[in-house]
């Protein structure tokens, strides 16, 4: 008689994937519900993720990281043009993301905290991701920024956030035209020429 195969062991990565699926479908994240779905105790899940906010930040980071890698793979060129192209690809995708807009619409203040707070894993890792893109171009001799990479990445990410979440921050709906203005601002910050120059 053969033994029943042991089910695969659940890991923190499974919890992040589960939270990500819930978020994409527009479901609110509840630790008790996730623990039940994963067939683990709430205490175990809490020990793994720390809090619902941290878990959601981790889940959103996996989505952003995939989008960032896709943008880098699809964007041609180098130097300023490359960085601005990656920036445009990422933020145009986010601007028209239905799950993101739904998340913001459900609870704007909570969404803003998860998306932009330095206490969330998402914001800091987004800045680090852009710093890595900038550093790569510097290392290749394609970019000579006039300020430190860390500060430059921070300002670039905050520019994107001001466009993507303008409805929460200033009461204006996000617009493609404003994102293009942000791309121009990034080009200027990187020392590139604008079309009018």
PDB file of N, CA and C in Angstrom, residues 18-103:
ATOM      1  N   UNK A  18      -0.627  34.602  -1.917  1.00  0.00           N
ATOM      2  CA  UNK A  18      -2.051  34.543  -1.611  1.00  0.00           C
ATOM      3  C   UNK A  18      -2.613  35.960  -1.436  1.00  0.00           C
ATOM      4  N   UNK A  19      -1.902  36.791  -0.688  1.00  0.00           N
ATOM      5  CA  UNK A  19      -2.331  38.177  -0.500  1.00  0.00           C
ATOM      6  C   UNK A  19      -2.361  38.920  -1.830  1.00  0.00           C
ATOM      7  N   UNK A  20      -1.393  38.650  -2.663  1.00  0.00           N
ATOM      8  CA  UNK A  20      -1.328  39.284  -3.983  1.00  0.00           C
ATOM      9  C   UNK A  20      -2.549  38.905  -4.829  1.00  0.00           C
ATOM     10  N   UNK A  21      -2.917  37.617  -4.818  1.00  0.00           N
ATOM     11  CA  UNK A  21      -4.109  37.178  -5.570  1.00  0.00           C
ATOM     12  C   UNK A  21      -5.359  37.882  -5.070  1.00  0.00           C
ATOM     13  N   UNK A  22      -5.495  37.973  -3.757  1.00  0.00           N
ATOM     14  CA  UNK A  22      -6.658  38.655  -3.177  1.00  0.00           C
ATOM     15  C   UNK A  22      -6.702  40.106  -3.636  1.00  0.00           C
ATOM     16  N   UNK A  23      -5.548  40.786  -3.578  1.00  0.00           N
ATOM     17  CA  UNK A  23      -5.495  42.207  -3.939  1.00  0.00           C
ATOM     18  C   UNK A  23      -5.860  42.421  -5.407  1.00  0.00           C
ATOM     19  N   UNK A  24      -5.303  41.608  -6.284  1.00  0.00           N
ATOM     20  CA  UNK A  24      -5.574  41.756  -7.719  1.00  0.00           C
ATOM     21  C   UNK A  24      -7.064  41.572  -8.006  1.00  0.00           C
ATOM     22  N   UNK A  25      -7.725  40.677  -7.253  1.00  0.00           N
ATOM     23  CA  UNK A  25      -9.158  40.438  -7.447  1.00  0.00           C
ATOM     24  C   UNK A  25     -10.031  41.481  -6.753  1.00  0.00           C
ATOM     25  N   UNK A  26      -9.407  42.406  -6.037  1.00  0.00           N
ATOM     26  CA  UNK A  26     -10.170  43.449  -5.362  1.00  0.00           C
ATOM     27  C   UNK A  26     -10.694  43.048  -3.997  1.00  0.00           C
ATOM     28  N   UNK A  27     -10.188  41.943  -3.460  1.00  0.00           N
ATOM     29  CA  UNK A  27     -10.629  41.501  -2.130  1.00  0.00           C
ATOM     30  C   UNK A  27      -9.778  42.161  -1.060  1.00  0.00           C
ATOM     31  N   UNK A  28     -10.405  42.519   0.035  1.00  0.00           N
ATOM     32  CA  UNK A  28      -9.652  43.073   1.161  1.00  0.00           C
ATOM     33  C   UNK A  28      -8.823  41.965   1.807  1.00  0.00           C
ATOM     34  N   UNK A  29      -7.677  42.375   2.346  1.00  0.00           N
ATOM     35  CA  UNK A  29      -6.773  41.411   2.976  1.00  0.00           C
ATOM     36  C   UNK A  29      -7.158  41.250   4.441  1.00  0.00           C
ATOM     37  N   UNK A  30      -7.487  40.013   4.834  1.00  0.00           N
ATOM     38  CA  UNK A  30      -7.782  39.685   6.236  1.00  0.00           C
ATOM     39  C   UNK A  30      -6.863  38.531   6.631  1.00  0.00           C
ATOM     40  N   UNK A  31      -6.065  38.750   7.663  1.00  0.00           N
ATOM     41  CA  UNK A  31      -5.100  37.723   8.061  1.00  0.00           C
ATOM     42  C   UNK A  31      -5.774  36.412   8.447  1.00  0.00           C
ATOM     43  N   UNK A  32      -6.923  36.486   9.125  1.00  0.00           N
ATOM     44  CA  UNK A  32      -7.616  35.260   9.538  1.00  0.00           C
ATOM     45  C   UNK A  32      -8.053  34.468   8.306  1.00  0.00           C
ATOM     46  N   UNK A  33      -8.563  35.157   7.311  1.00  0.00           N
ATOM     47  CA  UNK A  33      -9.006  34.496   6.079  1.00  0.00           C
ATOM     48  C   UNK A  33      -7.826  33.876   5.333  1.00  0.00           C
ATOM     49  N   UNK A  34      -6.718  34.615   5.270  1.00  0.00           N
ATOM     50  CA  UNK A  34      -5.528  34.085   4.595  1.00  0.00           C
ATOM     51  C   UNK A  34      -4.979  32.870   5.335  1.00  0.00           C
ATOM     52  N   UNK A  35      -4.939  32.948   6.653  1.00  0.00           N
ATOM     53  CA  UNK A  35      -4.429  31.820   7.449  1.00  0.00           C
ATOM     54  C   UNK A  35      -5.277  30.581   7.203  1.00  0.00           C
ATOM     55  N   UNK A  36      -6.584  30.767   7.161  1.00  0.00           N
ATOM     56  CA  UNK A  36      -7.484  29.644   6.900  1.00  0.00           C
ATOM     57  C   UNK A  36      -7.250  29.072   5.508  1.00  0.00           C
ATOM     58  N   UNK A  37      -7.105  29.952   4.524  1.00  0.00           N
ATOM     59  CA  UNK A  37      -6.875  29.504   3.143  1.00  0.00           C
ATOM     60  C   UNK A  37      -5.558  28.741   3.014  1.00  0.00           C
ATOM     61  N   UNK A  38      -4.547  29.181   3.770  1.00  0.00           N
ATOM     62  CA  UNK A  38      -3.232  28.534   3.722  1.00  0.00           C
ATOM     63  C   UNK A  38      -3.141  27.327   4.653  1.00  0.00           C
ATOM     64  N   UNK A  39      -4.196  27.146   5.474  1.00  0.00           N
ATOM     65  CA  UNK A  39      -4.248  26.043   6.435  1.00  0.00           C
ATOM     66  C   UNK A  39      -3.121  26.137   7.469  1.00  0.00           C
ATOM     67  N   UNK A  40      -2.932  27.362   7.970  1.00  0.00           N
ATOM     68  CA  UNK A  40      -1.961  27.601   9.045  1.00  0.00           C
ATOM     69  C   UNK A  40      -2.650  28.436  10.121  1.00  0.00           C
ATOM     70  N   UNK A  41      -2.030  28.539  11.269  1.00  0.00           N
ATOM     71  CA  UNK A  41      -2.591  29.338  12.344  1.00  0.00           C
ATOM     72  C   UNK A  41      -2.356  30.827  12.125  1.00  0.00           C
ATOM     73  N   UNK A  42      -3.233  31.633  12.704  1.00  0.00           N
ATOM     74  CA  UNK A  42      -3.072  33.091  12.595  1.00  0.00           C
ATOM     75  C   UNK A  42      -1.760  33.546  13.205  1.00  0.00           C
ATOM     76  N   UNK A  43      -1.381  32.908  14.317  1.00  0.00           N
ATOM     77  CA  UNK A  43      -0.133  33.298  14.985  1.00  0.00           C
ATOM     78  C   UNK A  43       1.060  33.043  14.070  1.00  0.00           C
ATOM     79  N   UNK A  44       1.021  31.927  13.344  1.00  0.00           N
ATOM     80  CA  UNK A  44       2.110  31.618  12.403  1.00  0.00           C
ATOM     81  C   UNK A  44       2.166  32.672  11.312  1.00  0.00           C
ATOM     82  N   UNK A  45       1.008  32.987  10.738  1.00  0.00           N
ATOM     83  CA  UNK A  45       0.971  33.986   9.677  1.00  0.00           C
ATOM     84  C   UNK A  45       1.460  35.334  10.196  1.00  0.00           C
ATOM     85  N   UNK A  46       1.012  35.719  11.379  1.00  0.00           N
ATOM     86  CA  UNK A  46       1.435  37.003  11.948  1.00  0.00           C
ATOM     87  C   UNK A  46       2.939  37.015  12.199  1.00  0.00           C
ATOM     88  N   UNK A  47       3.488  35.896  12.656  1.00  0.00           N
ATOM     89  CA  UNK A  47       4.935  35.799  12.885  1.00  0.00           C
ATOM     90  C   UNK A  47       5.697  35.959  11.565  1.00  0.00           C
ATOM     91  N   UNK A  48       5.143  35.409  10.488  1.00  0.00           N
ATOM     92  CA  UNK A  48       5.782  35.509   9.179  1.00  0.00           C
ATOM     93  C   UNK A  48       5.739  36.918   8.604  1.00  0.00           C
ATOM     94  N   UNK A  49       4.573  37.555   8.705  1.00  0.00           N
ATOM     95  CA  UNK A  49       4.378  38.810   7.959  1.00  0.00           C
ATOM     96  C   UNK A  49       4.402  40.064   8.821  1.00  0.00           C
ATOM     97  N   UNK A  50       4.269  39.919  10.144  1.00  0.00           N
ATOM     98  CA  UNK A  50       4.319  41.078  11.020  1.00  0.00           C
ATOM     99  C   UNK A  50       2.995  41.784  11.173  1.00  0.00           C
ATOM    100  N   UNK A  51       2.362  42.140  10.070  1.00  0.00           N
ATOM    101  CA  UNK A  51       1.068  42.818  10.106  1.00  0.00           C
ATOM    102  C   UNK A  51       0.447  42.761   8.723  1.00  0.00           C
ATOM    103  N   UNK A  52      -0.821  43.077   8.675  1.00  0.00           N
ATOM    104  CA  UNK A  52      -1.524  43.112   7.387  1.00  0.00           C
ATOM    105  C   UNK A  52      -0.882  44.143   6.461  1.00  0.00           C
ATOM    106  N   UNK A  53      -0.506  45.304   7.007  1.00  0.00           N
ATOM    107  CA  UNK A  53       0.092  46.361   6.185  1.00  0.00           C
ATOM    108  C   UNK A  53       1.414  45.902   5.567  1.00  0.00           C
ATOM    109  N   UNK A  54       2.234  45.242   6.362  1.00  0.00           N
ATOM    110  CA  UNK A  54       3.521  44.765   5.835  1.00  0.00           C
ATOM    111  C   UNK A  54       3.319  43.679   4.789  1.00  0.00           C
ATOM    112  N   UNK A  55       2.364  42.791   5.039  1.00  0.00           N
ATOM    113  CA  UNK A  55       2.072  41.737   4.069  1.00  0.00           C
ATOM    114  C   UNK A  55       1.610  42.345   2.748  1.00  0.00           C
ATOM    115  N   UNK A  56       0.722  43.319   2.817  1.00  0.00           N
ATOM    116  CA  UNK A  56       0.228  43.952   1.604  1.00  0.00           C
ATOM    117  C   UNK A  56       1.353  44.697   0.888  1.00  0.00           C
ATOM    118  N   UNK A  57       2.197  45.379   1.644  1.00  0.00           N
ATOM    119  CA  UNK A  57       3.349  46.053   1.048  1.00  0.00           C
ATOM    120  C   UNK A  57       4.263  45.070   0.323  1.00  0.00           C
ATOM    121  N   UNK A  58       4.485  43.902   0.925  1.00  0.00           N
ATOM    122  CA  UNK A  58       5.315  42.864   0.293  1.00  0.00           C
ATOM    123  C   UNK A  58       4.657  42.355  -0.991  1.00  0.00           C
ATOM    124  N   UNK A  59       3.343  42.123  -0.928  1.00  0.00           N
ATOM    125  CA  UNK A  59       2.619  41.621  -2.101  1.00  0.00           C
ATOM    126  C   UNK A  59       2.671  42.640  -3.242  1.00  0.00           C
ATOM    127  N   UNK A  60       2.458  43.905  -2.923  1.00  0.00           N
ATOM    128  CA  UNK A  60       2.498  44.947  -3.950  1.00  0.00           C
ATOM    129  C   UNK A  60       3.910  45.115  -4.498  1.00  0.00           C
ATOM    130  N   UNK A  61       4.912  44.918  -3.650  1.00  0.00           N
ATOM    131  CA  UNK A  61       6.290  45.001  -4.140  1.00  0.00           C
ATOM    132  C   UNK A  61       6.555  43.934  -5.194  1.00  0.00           C
ATOM    133  N   UNK A  62       6.036  42.710  -5.004  1.00  0.00           N
ATOM    134  CA  UNK A  62       6.274  41.672  -6.011  1.00  0.00           C
ATOM    135  C   UNK A  62       5.687  42.077  -7.358  1.00  0.00           C
ATOM    136  N   UNK A  63       4.526  42.717  -7.341  1.00  0.00           N
ATOM    137  CA  UNK A  63       3.910  43.186  -8.589  1.00  0.00           C
ATOM    138  C   UNK A  63       4.737  44.302  -9.211  1.00  0.00           C
ATOM    139  N   UNK A  64       5.173  45.260  -8.373  1.00  0.00           N
ATOM    140  CA  UNK A  64       5.967  46.380  -8.888  1.00  0.00           C
ATOM    141  C   UNK A  64       7.301  45.880  -9.443  1.00  0.00           C
ATOM    142  N   UNK A  65       7.921  44.968  -8.742  1.00  0.00           N
ATOM    143  CA  UNK A  65       9.218  44.454  -9.173  1.00  0.00           C
ATOM    144  C   UNK A  65       9.109  43.776 -10.539  1.00  0.00           C
ATOM    145  N   UNK A  66       8.058  42.993 -10.734  1.00  0.00           N
ATOM    146  CA  UNK A  66       7.842  42.358 -12.037  1.00  0.00           C
ATOM    147  C   UNK A  66       7.646  43.412 -13.135  1.00  0.00           C
ATOM    148  N   UNK A  67       6.862  44.451 -12.818  1.00  0.00           N
ATOM    149  CA  UNK A  67       6.629  45.521 -13.786  1.00  0.00           C
ATOM    150  C   UNK A  67       7.930  46.256 -14.104  1.00  0.00           C
ATOM    151  N   UNK A  68       8.747  46.486 -13.096  1.00  0.00           N
ATOM    152  CA  UNK A  68      10.031  47.170 -13.276  1.00  0.00           C
ATOM    153  C   UNK A  68      10.955  46.350 -14.176  1.00  0.00           C
ATOM    154  N   UNK A  69      11.007  45.053 -13.952  1.00  0.00           N
ATOM    155  CA  UNK A  69      11.847  44.192 -14.782  1.00  0.00           C
ATOM    156  C   UNK A  69      11.343  44.147 -16.222  1.00  0.00           C
ATOM    157  N   UNK A  70      10.028  44.101 -16.380  1.00  0.00           N
ATOM    158  CA  UNK A  70       9.439  44.121 -17.719  1.00  0.00           C
ATOM    159  C   UNK A  70       9.797  45.419 -18.440  1.00  0.00           C
ATOM    160  N   UNK A  71       9.677  46.542 -17.727  1.00  0.00           N
ATOM    161  CA  UNK A  71       9.985  47.849 -18.328  1.00  0.00           C
ATOM    162  C   UNK A  71      11.441  47.912 -18.778  1.00  0.00           C
ATOM    163  N   UNK A  72      12.344  47.391 -17.942  1.00  0.00           N
ATOM    164  CA  UNK A  72      13.766  47.409 -18.311  1.00  0.00           C
ATOM    165  C   UNK A  72      14.033  46.528 -19.530  1.00  0.00           C
ATOM    166  N   UNK A  73      13.362  45.381 -19.598  1.00  0.00           N
ATOM    167  CA  UNK A  73      13.573  44.468 -20.719  1.00  0.00           C
ATOM    168  C   UNK A  73      13.026  45.041 -22.031  1.00  0.00           C
ATOM    169  N   UNK A  74      11.961  45.819 -21.941  1.00  0.00           N
ATOM    170  CA  UNK A  74      11.292  46.309 -23.152  1.00  0.00           C
ATOM    171  C   UNK A  74      11.764  47.684 -23.616  1.00  0.00           C
ATOM    172  N   UNK A  75      12.510  48.378 -22.773  1.00  0.00           N
ATOM    173  CA  UNK A  75      12.904  49.744 -23.113  1.00  0.00           C
ATOM    174  C   UNK A  75      14.253  49.750 -23.816  1.00  0.00           C
ATOM    175  N   UNK A  76      14.297  50.299 -25.037  1.00  0.00           N
ATOM    176  CA  UNK A  76      15.575  50.370 -25.754  1.00  0.00           C
ATOM    177  C   UNK A  76      16.399  51.575 -25.292  1.00  0.00           C
ATOM    178  N   UNK A  77      17.592  51.683 -25.794  1.00  0.00           N
ATOM    179  CA  UNK A  77      18.422  52.860 -25.564  1.00  0.00           C
ATOM    180  C   UNK A  77      19.286  52.753 -24.329  1.00  0.00           C
ATOM    181  N   UNK A  78      19.804  53.912 -23.939  1.00  0.00           N
ATOM    182  CA  UNK A  78      20.701  53.979 -22.789  1.00  0.00           C
ATOM    183  C   UNK A  78      20.658  55.391 -22.222  1.00  0.00           C
ATOM    184  N   UNK A  79      21.286  55.558 -21.088  1.00  0.00           N
ATOM    185  CA  UNK A  79      21.380  56.870 -20.469  1.00  0.00           C
ATOM    186  C   UNK A  79      20.022  57.471 -20.130  1.00  0.00           C
ATOM    187  N   UNK A  80      19.903  58.773 -20.349  1.00  0.00           N
ATOM    188  CA  UNK A  80      18.691  59.512 -19.994  1.00  0.00           C
ATOM    189  C   UNK A  80      17.468  58.933 -20.700  1.00  0.00           C
ATOM    190  N   UNK A  81      17.577  58.673 -21.999  1.00  0.00           N
ATOM    191  CA  UNK A  81      16.436  58.148 -22.750  1.00  0.00           C
ATOM    192  C   UNK A  81      15.952  56.814 -22.179  1.00  0.00           C
ATOM    193  N   UNK A  82      16.897  55.978 -21.799  1.00  0.00           N
ATOM    194  CA  UNK A  82      16.545  54.679 -21.238  1.00  0.00           C
ATOM    195  C   UNK A  82      15.819  54.838 -19.900  1.00  0.00           C
ATOM    196  N   UNK A  83      16.385  55.641 -19.003  1.00  0.00           N
ATOM    197  CA  UNK A  83      15.781  55.816 -17.673  1.00  0.00           C
ATOM    198  C   UNK A  83      14.384  56.414 -17.803  1.00  0.00           C
ATOM    199  N   UNK A  84      14.235  57.429 -18.643  1.00  0.00           N
ATOM    200  CA  UNK A  84      12.917  58.053 -18.829  1.00  0.00           C
ATOM    201  C   UNK A  84      11.950  57.051 -19.460  1.00  0.00           C
ATOM    202  N   UNK A  85      12.429  56.227 -20.385  1.00  0.00           N
ATOM    203  CA  UNK A  85      11.574  55.213 -20.999  1.00  0.00           C
ATOM    204  C   UNK A  85      11.075  54.186 -19.998  1.00  0.00           C
ATOM    205  N   UNK A  86      11.965  53.734 -19.126  1.00  0.00           N
ATOM    206  CA  UNK A  86      11.577  52.783 -18.070  1.00  0.00           C
ATOM    207  C   UNK A  86      10.557  53.435 -17.149  1.00  0.00           C
ATOM    208  N   UNK A  87      10.825  54.654 -16.754  1.00  0.00           N
ATOM    209  CA  UNK A  87       9.939  55.423 -15.873  1.00  0.00           C
ATOM    210  C   UNK A  87       8.554  55.559 -16.495  1.00  0.00           C
ATOM    211  N   UNK A  88       8.510  55.921 -17.774  1.00  0.00           N
ATOM    212  CA  UNK A  88       7.229  56.106 -18.478  1.00  0.00           C
ATOM    213  C   UNK A  88       6.462  54.781 -18.534  1.00  0.00           C
ATOM    214  N   UNK A  89       7.153  53.695 -18.888  1.00  0.00           N
ATOM    215  CA  UNK A  89       6.500  52.388 -19.010  1.00  0.00           C
ATOM    216  C   UNK A  89       5.868  51.979 -17.681  1.00  0.00           C
ATOM    217  N   UNK A  90       6.639  52.062 -16.612  1.00  0.00           N
ATOM    218  CA  UNK A  90       6.131  51.657 -15.294  1.00  0.00           C
ATOM    219  C   UNK A  90       4.923  52.488 -14.901  1.00  0.00           C
ATOM    220  N   UNK A  91       5.067  53.800 -14.976  1.00  0.00           N
ATOM    221  CA  UNK A  91       4.030  54.665 -14.428  1.00  0.00           C
ATOM    222  C   UNK A  91       2.802  54.781 -15.316  1.00  0.00           C
ATOM    223  N   UNK A  92       2.957  54.639 -16.634  1.00  0.00           N
ATOM    224  CA  UNK A  92       1.781  54.596 -17.512  1.00  0.00           C
ATOM    225  C   UNK A  92       0.975  53.326 -17.227  1.00  0.00           C
ATOM    226  N   UNK A  93       1.678  52.222 -16.970  1.00  0.00           N
ATOM    227  CA  UNK A  93       0.982  50.978 -16.629  1.00  0.00           C
ATOM    228  C   UNK A  93       0.230  51.138 -15.318  1.00  0.00           C
ATOM    229  N   UNK A  94       0.887  51.720 -14.316  1.00  0.00           N
ATOM    230  CA  UNK A  94       0.234  51.923 -13.012  1.00  0.00           C
ATOM    231  C   UNK A  94      -0.928  52.898 -13.107  1.00  0.00           C
ATOM    232  N   UNK A  95      -0.787  53.928 -13.919  1.00  0.00           N
ATOM    233  CA  UNK A  95      -1.832  54.942 -14.072  1.00  0.00           C
ATOM    234  C   UNK A  95      -3.142  54.316 -14.557  1.00  0.00           C
ATOM    235  N   UNK A  96      -3.035  53.254 -15.367  1.00  0.00           N
ATOM    236  CA  UNK A  96      -4.225  52.623 -15.944  1.00  0.00           C
ATOM    237  C   UNK A  96      -4.522  51.244 -15.330  1.00  0.00           C
ATOM    238  N   UNK A  97      -3.918  50.960 -14.180  1.00  0.00           N
ATOM    239  CA  UNK A  97      -4.127  49.674 -13.518  1.00  0.00           C
ATOM    240  C   UNK A  97      -5.471  49.662 -12.790  1.00  0.00           C
ATOM    241  N   UNK A  98      -6.364  48.784 -13.212  1.00  0.00           N
ATOM    242  CA  UNK A  98      -7.675  48.698 -12.551  1.00  0.00           C
ATOM    243  C   UNK A  98      -7.570  48.236 -11.101  1.00  0.00           C
ATOM    244  N   UNK A  99      -6.753  47.212 -10.787  1.00  0.00           N
ATOM    245  CA  UNK A  99      -6.639  46.839  -9.376  1.00  0.00           C
ATOM    246  C   UNK A  99      -6.129  47.985  -8.503  1.00  0.00           C
ATOM    247  N   UNK A 100      -5.174  48.766  -9.016  1.00  0.00           N
ATOM    248  CA  UNK A 100      -4.643  49.886  -8.239  1.00  0.00           C
ATOM    249  C   UNK A 100      -5.712  50.958  -8.030  1.00  0.00           C
ATOM    250  N   UNK A 101      -6.439  51.299  -9.084  1.00  0.00           N
ATOM    251  CA  UNK A 101      -7.485  52.309  -8.953  1.00  0.00           C
ATOM    252  C   UNK A 101      -8.591  51.842  -8.007  1.00  0.00           C
ATOM    253  N   UNK A 102      -8.916  50.564  -8.058  1.00  0.00           N
ATOM    254  CA  UNK A 102      -9.932  50.014  -7.161  1.00  0.00           C
ATOM    255  C   UNK A 102      -9.445  50.083  -5.716  1.00  0.00           C
ATOM    256  N   UNK A 103      -8.188  49.735  -5.486  1.00  0.00           N
ATOM    257  CA  UNK A 103      -7.596  49.782  -4.149  1.00  0.00           C
ATOM    258  C   UNK A 103      -7.647  51.199  -3.588  1.00  0.00           C
TER     259      UNK A 103
END
